[in-house]
Amino acid sequence: MSTYDRALTVFSPDGHLFQVEYALEAVKKGACAIAAVSDDAVIIGVEKKSAAKLQDKRTVQKIYQIDDNISVAFAGLTADARVLIRKARTECQSYRLTFDEAPSISYVTRHIAGIQQKYTQSGGVRPFGISVLITGFDESGRPRVFKTDPSGTYSEWKAVVTGRNGHDVQEYLEKHYGEGENTSTDAVKTTVFNAIREMVESAEKNIEIAVVRPGKAFEFITDEELKQLNDEKNE
Amino acid sequence: MSTYDRALTVFSPDGHLFQVEYALEAVKKGACAIAAVSDDAVIIGVEKKSAAKLQDKRTVQKIYQIDDNISVAFAGLTADARVLIRKARTECQSYRLTFDEAPSISYVTRHIAGIQQKYTQSGGVRPFGISVLITGFDESGRPRVFKTDPSGTYSEWKAVVTGRNGHDVQEYLEKHYGEGENTSTDAVKTTVFNAIREMVESAEKNIEIAVVRPGKAFEFITDEELKQLNDEKNE
Amino acid sequence: MSTYDRALTVFSPDGHLFQVEYALEAVKKGACAIAAVSDDAVIIGVEKKSAAKLQDKRTVQKIYQIDDNISVAFAGLTADARVLIRKARTECQSYRLTFDEAPSISYVTRHIAGIQQKYTQSGGVRPFGISVLITGFDESGRPRVFKTDPSGTYSEWKAVVTGRNGHDVQEYLEKHYGEGENTSTDAVKTTVFNAIREMVESAEKNIEIAVVRPGKAFEFITDEELKQLNDEKNE
Amino acid sequence: MSTYDRALTVFSPDGHLFQVEYALEAVKKGACAIAAVSDDAVIIGVEKKSAAKLQDKRTVQKIYQIDDNISVAFAGLTADARVLIRKARTECQSYRLTFDEAPSISYVTRHIAGIQQKYTQSGGVRPFGISVLITGFDESGRPRVFKTDPSGTYSEWKAVVTGRNGHDVQEYLEKHYGEGENTSTDAVKTTVFNAIREMVESAEKNIEIAVVRPGKAFEFITDEELKQLNDEKNE
Amino acid sequence: MSTYDRALTVFSPDGHLFQVEYALEAVKKGACAIAAVSDDAVIIGVEKKSAAKLQDKRTVQKIYQIDDNISVAFAGLTADARVLIRKARTECQSYRLTFDEAPSISYVTRHIAGIQQKYTQSGGVRPFGISVLITGFDESGRPRVFKTDPSGTYSEWKAVVTGRNGHDVQEYLEKHYGEGENTSTDAVKTTVFNAIREMVESAEKNIEIAVVRPGKAFEFITDEELKQLNDEKNE
Amino acid sequence: MSTYDRALTVFSPDGHLFQVEYALEAVKKGACAIAAVSDDAVIIGVEKKSAAKLQDKRTVQKIYQIDDNISVAFAGLTADARVLIRKARTECQSYRLTFDEAPSISYVTRHIAGIQQKYTQSGGVRPFGISVLITGFDESGRPRVFKTDPSGTYSEWKAVVTGRNGHDVQEYLEKHYGEGENTSTDAVKTTVFNAIREMVESAEKNIEIAVVRPGKAFEFITDEELKQLNDEKNE
Amino acid sequence: MSTYDRALTVFSPDGHLFQVEYALEAVKKGACAIAAVSDDAVIIGVEKKSAAKLQDKRTVQKIYQIDDNISVAFAGLTADARVLIRKARTECQSYRLTFDEAPSISYVTRHIAGIQQKYTQSGGVRPFGISVLITGFDESGRPRVFKTDPSGTYSEWKAVVTGRNGHDVQEYLEKHYGEGENTSTDAVKTTVFNAIREMVESAEKNIEIAVVRPGKAFEFITDEELKQLNDEKNE
């Protein structure tokens, strides 16, 4: 057991990077997060561990704003996520100071993924135990969603999940996202809700959904709306 | 046995960070600490190991002031706690010098949790063997309580415990905190006292409770008051 | 298993560098990439994992431009590739600033291979888990193709493959490249398509082919053209 | 056996820091040292290994002055103690230069304990194999005694022991210190003598007792006084 | 197997440096290289792995020019060789800048061997997996040949081989080099050809021979000449 | 066996520093050295391994001058001793340059012991395998003798031994040093001779004795004197 | 076996430094070297491995000049020796620049031995696998010979051997050096020849003898002289 405690990240004989794969296990154990684009917004849905009775729900937060038009959700180790998010925020500020304009979402994605890769190739550190969903808008206002994993790989998605039960949820998204060519914000919101609803106990306690529009504050959907979505689902 | 002696903090195959979990064991062995908010104050209660007969009770102290309106309690390794507390104090002073105002409690919490995370991801150091309860007031004077753990995760609470028997005490808090919608300072003080009373031998020797109000000195409750609370409990 | 996690790259008793060979295994597991020269262009063909249904195909990209006349494809770990590509791009810009002219393709190849070698001989890092196909044009406009491997070795080719099923695909190329002395761009494009077609499920979903000409943008062939090449092949 | 030779200080699965505990074993094997406060002085008593016949008793010294009003005794590895004492002395001089006043005893204690903690959390060093008794006077002239251990923990005491047979000696102190409300210097001196007398062969050869008063030189008690105390004890 | 992956180069109980010996194994597996002096030239012969059908023969190059009158061939890891060759070239340029004259061949040899030795005695690196044949001319124009091995040892030769089947080839050279007191360039060229011919499949595909004369460009012998040498040999 | 080859100096479970104890074994295997004070001189006696027949006796030297009035002898690894002696000499010169006076013998002792301690607590080095006898005179001209061991501990002695058979020799010294209250230089010289004579084969070949007086050169006793002492002993 | 590959040089439980002893094994496997003083010269004799037939005898050299009047021979790893020799030469030049005079032979010996010791006590390097014979003349022109070993120990000799069969050869030297009080250069030369002759196959091929006189070039003895010495021996 103890041997896992002394490693750098190197190749196994069949070409695997064990530390990266182990970090992925940490991701797979994390509460799941979904991000999807609609016609004019990004919808982020996260599974919340029922906050303990006396816990403040806001600090169990899993959706963070990085820059004016860029937000992230994640699955995996919360403490690792906070560190990476802080690094990303600093980079955004630095970018603005240097270039006098906002960094693009693809720039931010490359930056986050690059940090994650670096922690898989250098001695004396371990990989980040998180997968990050990076959401935002490009210059034309088009909503976009990217996903990174502990290896530092990233790709763009219309709708994507990470974390616990990721495989099943992604299948659900593939089946229902854009059904009937409908990718209106309401339709996508419902899909995201339904995808995450399958695996949690209580819609109101365990689901948080935010709608993000360019240049606007997060719109966290209300408990009533969650109840309503829940009722619709059960119909 | 000796193999635990040479580790860096890395992932095990199933995604665990052993050193962080072992550090958590050190926390679970520590004397317990409780923090809770009332309507206008923070109540901190700590289990004191009976000071040895000739020991000065003040240096077995487990409640520390970090900044004018920010105090902490902790469970785990005392020497580690002192180092982390010193770092936090230095940061507060530095913040005041730079920005000419007091750091907010959430800033201080992020800073402490960030240091704890860093010690789980870099080579050549081990995690801090402590969990910290950070208490204080926001600008509007609202009392707040945060808790960090060795991984660097943190969250906000109305009432929270860390350390020995943490599971049972938290259950007690969940059941009794705010009973009858009463979160007056007196009511919360009683709850904190009762929660910690269950597992210690002597109310007067093993319990220390402080009431913190914005801009005021700690109010350590007196032995008479402890006795009275004890009597009430036994009624 | 865990013992692979703590290594530097050193010799085994029979003169092998295990970490380099393990990295090569990572390459052999990667989706394959082909590059070939025609009379006046470079043709790059890559196997695409079927993008997941909701995944944006562009970020599963495996062909990157490094400098005006230099592009690369790769097999192996995508995150590693991106890092190495970023390093190569930076070197090209730096070269231009210093010498006021574009770096030659052989200069860029030596630079990339040199970085890869360095990561096999120094402590505290692991080799890059990628093989890179570097394509471009020399000063006279002649198309050229180089291939590096994780050891940092490189060589020049008329047509070469790396990644999954590399052995079989290279045999196919050797048999059909330049058949009938025909190395027109169309002929080579067909050969590259056919070579990669053997091992993928769907021509349209799993094959990407780009034609690169000096001083011009990539010409990614269209789905229709892919369909047509597919039909021709099946004739 | 050899495995103990390559360690950094990290957690064991049940939350222990082995290197710290092993260092504590070195302390427990060391000749014991006692420090106690009386009404107006500090009494330090140490067990001396019988100096070898030809050995100069003064260099087997276990009581050191750190600053004008601060002295220490220790149990554990003498060579480690000397290094730590030198560091403490340097800090005191540096403090005086910077602030133009003497450092307080609690400042010096925090400094010594801080160094000890640091050697338990950083790579490439081992903990100090000593426990230190720090004695002195605060600004009002009140005598004070602190004790640190290899973990860097410290606390204040009225009377405390460290080293060989520490458990039994502390019990003796608890029973007899301040008997009859008498904490005169003479009474405490007798208690310290008696506590240490139990476990050594010869009062004159194996006990050294110093009385420290604010702003005065050490008063090492004479052989006659030791003999007298011995006789009184045996009465 | 994995244990070879974490080593520094140190002595075994019977005085061996394993990493150096393992590196020598890498040399012995490499395609062989021969260098010999004639009356007025250096002849370098190398075994070429049959270039793959579509591979450019020039990049499978094993003969490199280091400075105006100094060239090298090698056996072992090509990527390592390129790095060492680059270092040697840089040193030559630096020498010219500093001393305003060309470095002597013995200076260059000492420099290359010194680098190789250094990589056998310092931590954090492995030895170079190559043996280098350094050829050139001294100030009087006399042709000279040196050979280094991974330990950093070097010596001068009239005719020497390194790499695959080195033992047999050296025996052949010893028997035939300078037969009949004839060390004309033609005679030595024939001897080098014949020595290498024994172990390769095809004279034209697998043998490369260069004749180097002071102050002149390499003279690679033509395919016709190879064919002719082959025919002569078979007579 | 090999496991001893990779250690830093850390604690064993029962509080031992193995590397220090192993270094002490190296001391115990070394030829013995004795130092003793007389009324007005220091007498140093060392066991010499019979120099090989053709060996120059002077380089098997075991008595070194460090500063005008300070000399040392040692037992253990000669090469280690020379390094430590050089460091001590450099410190003495540096001290003289800085303070314009000679360093005291206790300063030099603390310095040597401090270096030895440091090599037991830092990573990447091993302890010095020597015990040093430091001899000299204080400002009043009083002869003094100190002894350090590999842990960095030191103490002052009237007469002390280190190295092979140290236990028996020390017992001899304790029995005979200062017999009849006679600590004249002649008496002490005889005692030192006799102590060392017990365990060597030949007085003349294996014993070297030096008498050191303040401000004077070493007086190595002559072979005749050795013979005479030998005869007296055998009487 | 592999465990020897990862060591630093530390003590074994019985006080041995294994890496130093293993390095000594490398010395004992090396071709032997003898140095001896005569009345007015130094005679150096070395066993030469029969140079391979085509090898230049001069680069298998084992006798090196370090400074005008200082030369060395060695046994052990040739590449290590060259590095150490280069360091010694650099030190001599530096000494001359700083002090404007030649370094003494004892200074050079201390410097070489000091480097060798340092490589036995620091992390990240291994000891030098050589024993060095340092020969020269002191200011009065007296010939002198020193010998170092891998531990960094050195001593002075009239005649001394290192390397293969060292034990037997030293016995021979002890028996015959200075026979009949004759230490003329001719007599010593004959003794050195005879000592080395016993263990080599061919006097002319395997023995090299140099006579060094102050301020003069090496006098390598000729093949005729070797033959003559051989004949005399066989008489």
PDB file of C-alpha atoms in Angstrom, chain C residues 71-163:
ATOM      1  CA  SER C  71       2.803  21.424 -39.792  1.00  0.00           C
ATOM      2  CA  VAL C  72       2.786  18.368 -37.575  1.00  0.00           C
ATOM      3  CA  ALA C  73       0.648  15.346 -36.817  1.00  0.00           C
ATOM      4  CA  PHE C  74       1.323  12.879 -34.034  1.00  0.00           C
ATOM      5  CA  ALA C  75       0.418   9.607 -32.371  1.00  0.00           C
ATOM      6  CA  GLY C  76       0.401   9.121 -28.610  1.00  0.00           C
ATOM      7  CA  LEU C  77      -0.614  11.209 -25.629  1.00  0.00           C
ATOM      8  CA  THR C  78      -2.519  14.258 -26.787  1.00  0.00           C
ATOM      9  CA  ALA C  79      -1.640  16.336 -23.751  1.00  0.00           C
ATOM     10  CA  ASP C  80       2.062  15.637 -24.247  1.00  0.00           C
ATOM     11  CA  ALA C  81       1.745  16.555 -27.914  1.00  0.00           C
ATOM     12  CA  ARG C  82       0.171  19.869 -27.147  1.00  0.00           C
ATOM     13  CA  VAL C  83       3.008  20.779 -24.801  1.00  0.00           C
ATOM     14  CA  LEU C  84       5.670  19.832 -27.307  1.00  0.00           C
ATOM     15  CA  ILE C  85       3.834  21.681 -30.073  1.00  0.00           C
ATOM     16  CA  ARG C  86       3.661  24.791 -27.933  1.00  0.00           C
ATOM     17  CA  LYS C  87       7.394  24.566 -27.303  1.00  0.00           C
ATOM     18  CA  ALA C  88       8.041  24.191 -31.049  1.00  0.00           C
ATOM     19  CA  ARG C  89       5.851  27.174 -31.881  1.00  0.00           C
ATOM     20  CA  THR C  90       7.659  29.320 -29.341  1.00  0.00           C
ATOM     21  CA  GLU C  91      11.013  28.294 -30.793  1.00  0.00           C
ATOM     22  CA  CYS C  92       9.828  29.243 -34.309  1.00  0.00           C
ATOM     23  CA  GLN C  93       8.745  32.681 -33.159  1.00  0.00           C
ATOM     24  CA  SER C  94      11.967  33.151 -31.252  1.00  0.00           C
ATOM     25  CA  TYR C  95      13.971  32.074 -34.306  1.00  0.00           C
ATOM     26  CA  ARG C  96      12.154  34.584 -36.476  1.00  0.00           C
ATOM     27  CA  LEU C  97      12.807  37.366 -33.999  1.00  0.00           C
ATOM     28  CA  THR C  98      16.487  36.532 -33.776  1.00  0.00           C
ATOM     29  CA  PHE C  99      17.316  35.793 -37.406  1.00  0.00           C
ATOM     30  CA  ASP C 100      14.535  37.654 -39.171  1.00  0.00           C
ATOM     31  CA  GLU C 101      13.663  34.644 -41.297  1.00  0.00           C
ATOM     32  CA  ALA C 102      11.651  31.467 -41.022  1.00  0.00           C
ATOM     33  CA  PRO C 103      13.335  28.427 -39.448  1.00  0.00           C
ATOM     34  CA  SER C 104      13.894  25.570 -41.882  1.00  0.00           C
ATOM     35  CA  ILE C 105      11.971  22.344 -41.448  1.00  0.00           C
ATOM     36  CA  SER C 106      15.151  20.481 -40.593  1.00  0.00           C
ATOM     37  CA  TYR C 107      15.939  23.033 -37.902  1.00  0.00           C
ATOM     38  CA  VAL C 108      12.497  22.561 -36.394  1.00  0.00           C
ATOM     39  CA  THR C 109      12.835  18.777 -36.571  1.00  0.00           C
ATOM     40  CA  ARG C 110      16.196  18.827 -34.802  1.00  0.00           C
ATOM     41  CA  HIS C 111      14.711  21.101 -32.156  1.00  0.00           C
ATOM     42  CA  ILE C 112      11.709  18.856 -31.460  1.00  0.00           C
ATOM     43  CA  ALA C 113      13.845  15.695 -31.455  1.00  0.00           C
ATOM     44  CA  GLY C 114      16.356  17.381 -29.170  1.00  0.00           C
ATOM     45  CA  ILE C 115      13.685  18.179 -26.604  1.00  0.00           C
ATOM     46  CA  GLN C 116      12.473  14.601 -26.758  1.00  0.00           C
ATOM     47  CA  GLN C 117      16.019  13.233 -26.231  1.00  0.00           C
ATOM     48  CA  LYS C 118      16.631  15.551 -23.282  1.00  0.00           C
ATOM     49  CA  TYR C 119      13.572  14.131 -21.518  1.00  0.00           C
ATOM     50  CA  THR C 120      15.159  10.650 -21.769  1.00  0.00           C
ATOM     51  CA  GLN C 121      18.455  11.550 -20.150  1.00  0.00           C
ATOM     52  CA  SER C 122      17.682  13.933 -17.282  1.00  0.00           C
ATOM     53  CA  GLY C 123      16.352  13.102 -13.834  1.00  0.00           C
ATOM     54  CA  GLY C 124      12.953  14.246 -12.605  1.00  0.00           C
ATOM     55  CA  VAL C 125      11.110  14.031 -15.908  1.00  0.00           C
ATOM     56  CA  ARG C 126       9.708  11.270 -18.085  1.00  0.00           C
ATOM     57  CA  PRO C 127       9.978  10.940 -21.882  1.00  0.00           C
ATOM     58  CA  PHE C 128       7.265  12.446 -24.073  1.00  0.00           C
ATOM     59  CA  GLY C 129       4.745   9.750 -24.980  1.00  0.00           C
ATOM     60  CA  ILE C 130       4.467  10.784 -28.603  1.00  0.00           C
ATOM     61  CA  SER C 131       5.891  10.300 -32.045  1.00  0.00           C
ATOM     62  CA  VAL C 132       5.709  13.409 -34.232  1.00  0.00           C
ATOM     63  CA  LEU C 133       5.357  13.706 -38.003  1.00  0.00           C
ATOM     64  CA  ILE C 134       6.850  17.038 -39.060  1.00  0.00           C
ATOM     65  CA  THR C 135       5.896  18.204 -42.529  1.00  0.00           C
ATOM     66  CA  GLY C 136       6.733  21.240 -44.600  1.00  0.00           C
ATOM     67  CA  PHE C 137       8.772  22.641 -47.430  1.00  0.00           C
ATOM     68  CA  ASP C 138      12.383  23.596 -47.843  1.00  0.00           C
ATOM     69  CA  GLU C 139      13.522  26.883 -49.368  1.00  0.00           C
ATOM     70  CA  SER C 140      13.091  25.573 -52.898  1.00  0.00           C
ATOM     71  CA  GLY C 141       9.515  24.612 -52.107  1.00  0.00           C
ATOM     72  CA  ARG C 142      10.215  20.879 -52.080  1.00  0.00           C
ATOM     73  CA  PRO C 143       7.787  19.038 -49.781  1.00  0.00           C
ATOM     74  CA  ARG C 144       9.411  17.115 -46.922  1.00  0.00           C
ATOM     75  CA  VAL C 145       8.312  14.795 -44.130  1.00  0.00           C
ATOM     76  CA  PHE C 146      10.196  13.896 -40.915  1.00  0.00           C
ATOM     77  CA  LYS C 147       9.302  11.533 -38.095  1.00  0.00           C
ATOM     78  CA  THR C 148      10.582  11.595 -34.499  1.00  0.00           C
ATOM     79  CA  ASP C 149      10.071   8.998 -31.768  1.00  0.00           C
ATOM     80  CA  PRO C 150      10.127   9.229 -27.938  1.00  0.00           C
ATOM     81  CA  SER C 151      13.892   8.540 -27.854  1.00  0.00           C
ATOM     82  CA  GLY C 152      14.525  11.711 -29.838  1.00  0.00           C
ATOM     83  CA  THR C 153      15.585   9.858 -32.982  1.00  0.00           C
ATOM     84  CA  TYR C 154      14.333  11.285 -36.278  1.00  0.00           C
ATOM     85  CA  SER C 155      14.565  10.524 -39.973  1.00  0.00           C
ATOM     86  CA  GLU C 156      13.152  11.778 -43.256  1.00  0.00           C
ATOM     87  CA  TRP C 157      10.552   9.882 -45.258  1.00  0.00           C
ATOM     88  CA  LYS C 158       8.581   9.986 -48.478  1.00  0.00           C
ATOM     89  CA  ALA C 159       5.645   8.466 -46.707  1.00  0.00           C
ATOM     90  CA  VAL C 160       5.482   7.333 -43.130  1.00  0.00           C
ATOM     91  CA  VAL C 161       3.036   6.294 -40.440  1.00  0.00           C
ATOM     92  CA  THR C 162       3.048   6.304 -36.653  1.00  0.00           C
ATOM     93  CA  GLY C 163       0.626   4.911 -34.083  1.00  0.00           C
TER      94      GLY C 163
END
